[in-house]
mmCIF file of C-alpha atoms and ligand atoms in Angstrom:
data_model
loop_
_atom_site.group_PDB
_atom_site.id
_atom_site.type_symbol
_atom_site.label_atom_id
_atom_site.label_comp_id
_atom_site.label_asym_id
_atom_site.label_seq_id
_atom_site.Cartn_x
_atom_site.Cartn_y
_atom_site.Cartn_z
ATOM 1 C CA UNK A 1247 69.483 146.371 99.796
ATOM 2 C CA UNK A 1248 70.250 143.254 101.749
ATOM 3 C CA UNK A 1249 73.537 141.877 100.302
ATOM 4 C CA UNK A 1250 73.437 138.430 101.972
ATOM 5 C CA UNK A 1251 70.803 137.407 99.546
ATOM 6 C CA UNK A 1252 73.376 137.894 96.783
ATOM 7 C CA UNK A 1253 76.083 135.815 98.609
ATOM 8 C CA UNK A 1254 73.622 133.053 99.579
ATOM 9 C CA UNK A 1255 72.556 132.793 95.897
ATOM 10 C CA UNK A 1256 76.088 132.542 94.804
ATOM 11 C CA UNK A 1257 77.189 129.766 97.213
ATOM 12 C CA UNK A 1258 73.976 127.718 96.691
ATOM 13 C CA UNK A 1259 74.259 128.083 92.929
ATOM 14 C CA UNK A 1260 77.845 126.749 92.966
ATOM 15 C CA UNK A 1261 76.817 123.628 94.914
ATOM 16 C CA UNK A 1262 74.014 122.869 92.544
ATOM 17 C CA UNK A 1263 76.190 123.534 89.524
ATOM 18 C CA UNK A 1264 78.824 121.003 90.377
ATOM 19 C CA UNK A 1265 76.179 118.360 90.930
ATOM 20 C CA UNK A 1266 74.437 119.019 87.714
ATOM 21 C CA UNK A 1267 77.115 119.628 85.228
ATOM 22 C CA UNK A 1268 77.534 115.980 83.905
ATOM 23 C CA UNK A 1269 73.792 115.902 83.070
ATOM 24 C CA UNK A 1270 74.127 119.330 81.504
ATOM 25 C CA UNK A 1271 76.886 118.095 79.123
ATOM 26 C CA UNK A 1272 74.861 115.184 78.038
ATOM 27 C CA UNK A 1273 71.798 117.456 77.428
ATOM 28 C CA UNK A 1274 73.750 120.004 75.416
ATOM 29 C CA UNK A 1275 75.227 117.297 73.204
ATOM 30 C CA UNK A 1276 71.722 115.609 72.601
ATOM 31 C CA UNK A 1277 70.288 118.995 71.704
ATOM 32 C CA UNK A 1278 72.960 120.080 69.303
ATOM 33 C CA UNK A 1279 74.289 116.876 67.770
ATOM 34 C CA UNK A 1280 72.531 114.243 65.888
ATOM 35 C CA UNK A 1281 75.171 111.368 66.366
ATOM 36 C CA UNK A 1282 73.594 109.933 69.664
ATOM 37 C CA UNK A 1283 70.740 107.573 69.807
ATOM 38 C CA UNK A 1284 69.685 108.691 73.356
ATOM 39 C CA UNK A 1285 70.945 109.486 76.917
ATOM 40 C CA UNK A 1286 72.513 106.270 77.554
ATOM 41 C CA UNK A 1287 74.303 106.115 74.105
ATOM 42 C CA UNK A 1288 75.598 109.615 74.626
ATOM 43 C CA UNK A 1289 76.854 108.827 78.110
ATOM 44 C CA UNK A 1290 78.652 105.626 76.968
ATOM 45 C CA UNK A 1291 80.247 107.343 73.915
ATOM 46 C CA UNK A 1292 81.427 110.318 76.033
ATOM 47 C CA UNK A 1293 82.880 108.088 78.713
ATOM 48 C CA UNK A 1294 84.579 105.688 76.094
ATOM 49 C CA UNK A 1295 85.947 108.535 74.037
ATOM 50 C CA UNK A 1296 86.754 111.145 76.631
ATOM 51 C CA UNK A 1297 86.687 109.382 80.028
ATOM 52 C CA UNK A 1298 84.921 110.916 83.048
ATOM 53 C CA UNK A 1299 86.536 114.249 82.303
ATOM 54 C CA UNK A 1300 84.408 114.549 79.187
ATOM 55 C CA UNK A 1301 81.297 115.197 81.468
ATOM 56 C CA UNK A 1302 83.015 117.922 83.212
ATOM 57 C CA UNK A 1303 84.094 119.905 80.046
ATOM 58 C CA UNK A 1304 83.253 123.637 80.210
ATOM 59 C CA UNK A 1305 82.632 123.602 84.015
ATOM 60 C CA UNK A 1306 85.387 125.965 85.262
ATOM 61 C CA UNK A 1307 83.759 129.032 83.660
ATOM 62 C CA UNK A 1308 80.243 128.464 85.004
ATOM 63 C CA UNK A 1309 81.742 128.049 88.505
ATOM 64 C CA UNK A 1310 83.428 131.327 88.176
ATOM 65 C CA UNK A 1311 80.314 132.953 86.574
ATOM 66 C CA UNK A 1312 77.811 131.516 89.029
ATOM 67 C CA UNK A 1313 78.979 134.107 91.445
ATOM 68 C CA UNK A 1314 77.497 136.756 89.180
ATOM 69 C CA UNK A 1315 74.556 134.779 87.747
ATOM 70 C CA UNK A 1316 73.004 133.116 90.752
ATOM 71 C CA UNK A 1317 73.611 136.101 93.001
ATOM 72 C CA UNK A 1318 71.841 138.269 90.464
ATOM 73 C CA UNK A 1319 68.887 135.819 90.138
ATOM 74 C CA UNK A 1320 68.237 135.358 93.984
ATOM 75 C CA UNK A 1321 69.450 138.896 94.959
ATOM 76 C CA UNK A 1322 67.213 140.694 92.371
ATOM 77 C CA UNK A 1323 64.274 138.265 93.116
ATOM 78 C CA UNK A 1324 64.463 138.989 96.788
ATOM 79 C CA UNK A 1325 65.085 142.623 96.443
ATOM 80 C CA UNK A 1326 62.165 142.956 93.872
ATOM 81 C CA UNK A 1327 59.824 141.272 96.334
ATOM 82 C CA UNK A 1328 61.048 143.728 99.054
ATOM 83 C CA UNK A 1329 60.146 146.589 96.759
ATOM 84 C CA UNK A 1330 56.748 145.078 95.855
ATOM 85 C CA UNK A 1331 55.730 144.036 99.246
ATOM 86 C CA UNK A 1332 57.851 145.904 101.742
ATOM 87 C CA UNK A 1333 58.772 142.696 103.531
ATOM 88 C CA UNK A 1334 62.204 141.252 104.000
ATOM 89 C CA UNK A 1335 63.065 137.483 103.608
ATOM 90 C CA UNK A 1336 62.581 136.736 107.221
ATOM 91 C CA UNK A 1337 59.179 138.545 107.441
ATOM 92 C CA UNK A 1338 57.851 136.858 104.330
ATOM 93 C CA UNK A 1339 56.931 133.616 106.303
ATOM 94 C CA UNK A 1340 54.495 135.594 108.581
ATOM 95 C CA UNK A 1341 53.254 137.775 105.680
ATOM 96 C CA UNK A 1342 53.487 135.678 102.505
ATOM 97 C CA UNK A 1343 53.523 137.677 99.334
ATOM 98 C CA UNK A 1344 50.896 137.137 96.675
ATOM 99 C CA UNK A 1345 51.816 134.660 93.791
ATOM 100 C CA UNK A 1346 51.521 137.570 91.333
ATOM 101 C CA UNK A 1347 54.289 139.403 93.281
ATOM 102 C CA UNK A 1348 56.429 136.204 93.452
ATOM 103 C CA UNK A 1349 55.871 135.755 89.604
ATOM 104 C CA UNK A 1350 56.810 139.341 88.737
ATOM 105 C CA UNK A 1351 59.932 139.244 91.094
ATOM 106 C CA UNK A 1352 60.931 135.888 89.552
ATOM 107 C CA UNK A 1353 60.566 137.210 85.920
ATOM 108 C CA UNK A 1354 62.571 140.329 86.888
ATOM 109 C CA UNK A 1355 65.442 138.149 88.376
ATOM 110 C CA UNK A 1356 65.263 135.882 85.332
ATOM 111 C CA UNK A 1357 65.489 138.810 82.837
ATOM 112 C CA UNK A 1358 68.428 140.364 84.486
ATOM 113 C CA UNK A 1359 70.412 137.149 85.159
ATOM 114 C CA UNK A 1360 69.886 136.156 81.372
ATOM 115 C CA UNK A 1361 72.020 139.005 80.244
ATOM 116 C CA UNK A 1362 74.833 138.153 82.820
ATOM 117 C CA UNK A 1363 74.531 134.521 81.867
ATOM 118 C CA UNK A 1364 74.615 134.887 78.039
ATOM 119 C CA UNK A 1365 78.415 135.034 77.382
ATOM 120 C CA UNK A 1366 79.281 132.440 80.012
ATOM 121 C CA UNK A 1367 76.646 130.050 78.822
ATOM 122 C CA UNK A 1368 77.828 130.457 75.101
ATOM 123 C CA UNK A 1369 81.330 129.548 76.134
ATOM 124 C CA UNK A 1370 80.154 126.581 78.191
ATOM 125 C CA UNK A 1371 77.970 125.307 75.259
ATOM 126 C CA UNK A 1372 80.897 125.613 72.727
ATOM 127 C CA UNK A 1373 83.294 123.814 75.120
ATOM 128 C CA UNK A 1374 80.744 121.049 75.946
ATOM 129 C CA UNK A 1375 80.354 120.360 72.228
ATOM 130 C CA UNK A 1376 84.020 119.648 71.646
ATOM 131 C CA UNK A 1377 84.009 115.973 71.554
ATOM 132 C CA UNK A 1378 87.777 115.474 70.988
ATOM 133 C CA UNK A 1379 89.441 113.520 73.729
ATOM 134 C CA UNK A 1380 92.138 115.446 75.849
ATOM 135 C CA UNK A 1381 95.090 116.445 73.708
ATOM 136 C CA UNK A 1382 97.035 113.404 72.471
ATOM 137 C CA UNK A 1383 100.441 113.646 70.619
ATOM 138 C CA UNK A 1384 99.809 113.821 66.955
ATOM 139 C CA UNK A 1385 96.041 114.407 67.141
ATOM 140 C CA UNK A 1386 94.651 117.740 65.873
ATOM 141 C CA UNK A 1387 94.109 120.225 68.709
ATOM 142 C CA UNK A 1388 90.507 121.089 69.614
ATOM 143 C CA UNK A 1389 89.326 124.513 68.230
ATOM 144 C CA UNK A 1390 89.231 126.060 71.790
ATOM 145 C CA UNK A 1391 92.070 125.428 74.226
ATOM 146 C CA UNK A 1392 89.988 126.451 77.221
ATOM 147 C CA UNK A 1393 87.374 129.136 78.311
ATOM 148 C CA UNK A 1394 89.618 132.103 77.967
ATOM 149 C CA UNK A 1395 90.867 130.965 74.545
ATOM 150 C CA UNK A 1396 87.224 130.375 73.505
ATOM 151 C CA UNK A 1397 86.089 133.828 74.536
ATOM 152 C CA UNK A 1398 89.063 135.464 72.902
ATOM 153 C CA UNK A 1399 88.521 133.526 69.611
ATOM 154 C CA UNK A 1400 84.796 134.542 69.487
ATOM 155 C CA UNK A 1401 85.670 138.067 70.252
ATOM 156 C CA UNK A 1402 88.277 138.225 67.491
ATOM 157 C CA UNK A 1403 86.049 136.545 64.940
ATOM 158 C CA UNK A 1404 82.746 138.211 65.671
ATOM 159 C CA UNK A 1405 83.433 141.208 67.969
ATOM 160 C CA UNK A 1406 81.759 141.784 71.321
ATOM 161 C CA UNK A 1407 78.241 141.053 69.866
ATOM 162 C CA UNK A 1408 79.444 137.498 69.100
ATOM 163 C CA UNK A 1409 79.691 136.737 72.763
ATOM 164 C CA UNK A 1410 75.957 137.445 73.006
ATOM 165 C CA UNK A 1411 74.900 134.946 70.382
ATOM 166 C CA UNK A 1412 71.699 133.221 71.473
ATOM 167 C CA UNK A 1413 71.026 135.857 74.144
ATOM 168 C CA UNK A 1414 67.545 136.616 72.957
ATOM 169 C CA UNK A 1415 66.487 133.001 73.157
ATOM 170 C CA UNK A 1416 68.107 132.808 76.518
ATOM 171 C CA UNK A 1417 66.099 135.833 77.743
ATOM 172 C CA UNK A 1418 62.898 134.482 76.404
ATOM 173 C CA UNK A 1419 63.683 131.183 77.967
ATOM 174 C CA UNK A 1420 64.501 132.645 81.421
ATOM 175 C CA UNK A 1421 62.090 135.502 81.947
ATOM 176 C CA UNK A 1422 58.762 133.590 82.304
ATOM 177 C CA UNK A 1423 60.329 130.347 83.475
ATOM 178 C CA UNK A 1424 62.076 131.951 86.458
ATOM 179 C CA UNK A 1425 58.658 133.360 87.392
ATOM 180 C CA UNK A 1426 57.290 129.746 87.168
ATOM 181 C CA UNK A 1427 60.376 128.558 89.226
ATOM 182 C CA UNK A 1428 59.674 130.770 92.279
ATOM 183 C CA UNK A 1429 55.881 130.381 92.188
ATOM 184 C CA UNK A 1430 56.212 126.453 92.140
ATOM 185 C CA UNK A 1431 58.714 126.834 95.074
ATOM 186 C CA UNK A 1432 56.496 129.125 97.108
ATOM 187 C CA UNK A 1433 53.407 127.141 96.466
ATOM 188 C CA UNK A 1434 54.859 123.735 97.388
ATOM 189 C CA UNK A 1435 56.483 125.258 100.583
ATOM 190 C CA UNK A 1436 53.144 126.697 101.645
ATOM 191 C CA UNK A 1437 51.218 123.373 101.040
ATOM 192 C CA UNK A 1438 53.404 121.472 103.453
ATOM 193 C CA UNK A 1439 54.159 124.190 106.014
ATOM 194 C CA UNK A 1440 51.759 125.411 108.892
ATOM 195 C CA UNK A 1441 51.056 129.164 108.419
ATOM 196 C CA UNK A 1442 53.732 131.507 109.784
ATOM 197 C CA UNK A 1443 56.349 128.688 110.151
ATOM 198 C CA UNK A 1444 59.629 128.153 108.375
ATOM 199 C CA UNK A 1445 59.595 125.231 105.912
ATOM 200 C CA UNK A 1446 61.374 122.076 107.040
ATOM 201 C CA UNK A 1447 64.529 120.911 105.235
ATOM 202 C CA UNK A 1448 62.641 118.109 103.572
ATOM 203 C CA UNK A 1449 60.013 120.543 102.282
ATOM 204 C CA UNK A 1450 62.645 122.805 100.948
ATOM 205 C CA UNK A 1451 64.309 119.970 99.173
ATOM 206 C CA UNK A 1452 61.088 118.630 97.506
ATOM 207 C CA UNK A 1453 59.780 122.151 96.666
ATOM 208 C CA UNK A 1454 63.204 123.230 95.233
ATOM 209 C CA UNK A 1455 63.469 120.000 93.250
ATOM 210 C CA UNK A 1456 60.006 120.280 91.750
ATOM 211 C CA UNK A 1457 60.478 123.997 91.118
ATOM 212 C CA UNK A 1458 63.494 122.991 89.027
ATOM 213 C CA UNK A 1459 61.577 120.276 87.113
ATOM 214 C CA UNK A 1460 58.579 122.468 86.399
ATOM 215 C CA UNK A 1461 60.603 125.424 85.170
ATOM 216 C CA UNK A 1462 62.842 123.251 82.981
ATOM 217 C CA UNK A 1463 59.966 121.474 81.443
ATOM 218 C CA UNK A 1464 58.540 124.947 80.363
ATOM 219 C CA UNK A 1465 62.117 126.051 79.319
ATOM 220 C CA UNK A 1466 63.213 123.186 77.228
ATOM 221 C CA UNK A 1467 61.778 124.337 73.850
ATOM 222 C CA UNK A 1468 63.659 127.578 74.041
ATOM 223 C CA UNK A 1469 66.573 125.919 75.555
ATOM 224 C CA UNK A 1470 66.995 123.802 72.345
ATOM 225 C CA UNK A 1471 66.700 126.835 70.294
ATOM 226 C CA UNK A 1472 69.166 128.746 72.426
ATOM 227 C CA UNK A 1473 71.787 126.051 72.201
ATOM 228 C CA UNK A 1474 71.481 125.757 68.495
ATOM 229 C CA UNK A 1475 71.697 129.585 67.992
ATOM 230 C CA UNK A 1476 74.880 129.394 70.202
ATOM 231 C CA UNK A 1477 76.382 126.674 68.029
ATOM 232 C CA UNK A 1478 75.362 128.241 64.731
ATOM 233 C CA UNK A 1479 78.091 129.895 62.957
ATOM 234 C CA UNK A 1480 80.565 127.261 63.823
ATOM 235 C CA UNK A 1481 79.054 124.875 61.349
ATOM 236 C CA UNK A 1482 77.476 125.682 57.831
ATOM 237 C CA UNK A 1483 74.107 125.631 59.614
ATOM 238 C CA UNK A 1484 73.802 129.410 60.394
ATOM 239 C CA UNK A 1485 70.184 130.634 61.132
ATOM 240 C CA UNK A 1486 68.638 133.830 60.011
ATOM 241 C CA UNK A 1487 67.358 134.469 63.623
ATOM 242 C CA UNK A 1488 65.380 132.871 66.352
ATOM 243 C CA UNK A 1489 62.208 132.263 64.290
ATOM 244 C CA UNK A 1490 64.261 130.849 61.448
ATOM 245 C CA UNK A 1491 66.020 128.419 63.848
ATOM 246 C CA UNK A 1492 62.661 127.313 65.183
ATOM 247 C CA UNK A 1493 61.071 126.732 61.794
ATOM 248 C CA UNK A 1494 63.949 125.110 60.163
ATOM 249 C CA UNK A 1495 64.662 122.812 63.191
ATOM 250 C CA UNK A 1496 61.008 121.792 63.287
ATOM 251 C CA UNK A 1497 60.882 121.212 59.454
ATOM 252 C CA UNK A 1498 64.012 119.150 59.350
ATOM 253 C CA UNK A 1499 63.536 117.106 62.521
ATOM 254 C CA UNK A 1500 59.795 117.337 63.437
ATOM 255 C CA UNK A 1501 58.112 118.928 66.433
ATOM 256 C CA UNK A 1502 59.820 116.514 68.738
ATOM 257 C CA UNK A 1503 63.029 118.522 68.335
ATOM 258 C CA UNK A 1504 61.586 121.071 70.846
ATOM 259 C CA UNK A 1505 61.622 118.367 73.574
ATOM 260 C CA UNK A 1506 65.094 117.217 73.060
ATOM 261 C CA UNK A 1507 66.915 116.899 76.351
ATOM 262 C CA UNK A 1508 63.642 117.069 78.275
ATOM 263 C CA UNK A 1509 64.243 113.859 80.300
ATOM 264 C CA UNK A 1510 67.903 114.703 81.143
ATOM 265 C CA UNK A 1511 66.960 118.277 81.922
ATOM 266 C CA UNK A 1512 64.277 117.082 84.415
ATOM 267 C CA UNK A 1513 66.584 114.476 85.991
ATOM 268 C CA UNK A 1514 69.275 117.131 86.431
ATOM 269 C CA UNK A 1515 66.836 119.762 87.691
ATOM 270 C CA UNK A 1516 65.666 118.013 90.749
ATOM 271 C CA UNK A 1517 68.993 117.445 92.667
ATOM 272 C CA UNK A 1518 70.467 120.751 91.379
ATOM 273 C CA UNK A 1519 67.618 122.873 92.575
ATOM 274 C CA UNK A 1520 66.877 120.873 95.763
ATOM 275 C CA UNK A 1521 70.518 121.512 96.851
ATOM 276 C CA UNK A 1522 70.322 125.203 95.587
ATOM 277 C CA UNK A 1523 67.149 126.026 97.619
ATOM 278 C CA UNK A 1524 68.301 124.088 100.742
ATOM 279 C CA UNK A 1525 71.675 125.816 100.931
ATOM 280 C CA UNK A 1526 70.089 129.274 100.139
ATOM 281 C CA UNK A 1527 67.543 128.931 102.837
ATOM 282 C CA UNK A 1528 69.965 127.608 105.399
ATOM 283 C CA UNK A 1529 72.518 130.247 104.739
ATOM 284 C CA UNK A 1530 69.969 133.084 105.062
ATOM 285 C CA UNK A 1531 68.518 131.449 108.268
ATOM 286 C CA UNK A 1532 72.073 131.135 109.795
ATOM 287 C CA UNK A 1533 72.947 134.723 108.966
ATOM 288 C CA UNK A 1534 69.730 135.703 110.813
HETATM 289 C C1 DA2 B 2145 64.319 127.019 83.886
HETATM 290 N N1 DA2 B 2145 65.427 127.742 84.296
HETATM 291 C C2 DA2 B 2145 66.137 128.523 83.386
HETATM 292 C C3 DA2 B 2145 65.805 127.695 85.636
HETATM 293 N N2 DA2 B 2145 65.125 127.128 86.434
HETATM 294 N N3 DA2 B 2145 66.817 128.520 85.987
HETATM 295 C C4 DA2 B 2145 67.220 128.564 87.333
HETATM 296 C C5 DA2 B 2145 68.509 127.815 87.381
HETATM 297 C C6 DA2 B 2145 68.725 127.159 88.625
HETATM 298 C C7 DA2 B 2145 69.841 126.111 88.501
HETATM 299 N N4 DA2 B 2145 71.105 126.777 88.358
HETATM 300 C C8 DA2 B 2145 69.702 125.162 87.183
HETATM 301 O O1 DA2 B 2145 70.555 125.277 86.362
HETATM 302 O O2 DA2 B 2145 68.758 124.405 87.197
#
């Protein structure tokens, strides 16, 4: 099992994550709070109230967790392709796998990464939704003092299962959309690369960016539900389950609710995934 695929997945994921985190904070707030009129309003209020640091809330944990999450995604994807097609990453340019194989391998990677991602993503979303400015003397402290305190509080209040709140929605979001992610990437690379050759850096950037956008457009409806399930329990608005969350969100806010955060998700997805794929391909190439 080639281990470098896991390491390359980790490093490339961390680079993409730092670049995309401010967009991610705005997205999570738009999806779960009704106080903002739109992207600009959310950015202005976040900046005024919490300074630039507000955009980076909840980032330390994802940085630590990306080692597990992205290396599982890329490592499982590549090793699943190896099992399906008996070709290594280097051999795949000369003998490209079928799109069905790419899709199956992507879904497998997506399914397994979702379970590793679930507790980290829950903590990230809870911290991103704390809109209190950094501790000021006399002001009430935020509910969670940091990622470890957040994890411990959830564990104490709800037990280990509490840390997997929203995990079903996350799995449903990530399994098919990561299939779409890798198929889009492969398809675009093949369109702009002569047969048998390695795609250029420009091609990798564009293909990675569009793979990110396409998969996030498909993922946004379940992303909204996932974020709401993760926040439920903190407010009075607890849902009976995934379906109940979908139905009551649509009833109260109309079908448009499923597209909340679509624009910011797409704007974030391009640079994050362009950088992720570029560094992933370069690392694997340089390790030979
Ligand atoms: C649609 N989904 C869930 C994805 N494309 N997931 C892959 C994530 C890649 C990158 N870390 C990101 O956050 O965009």
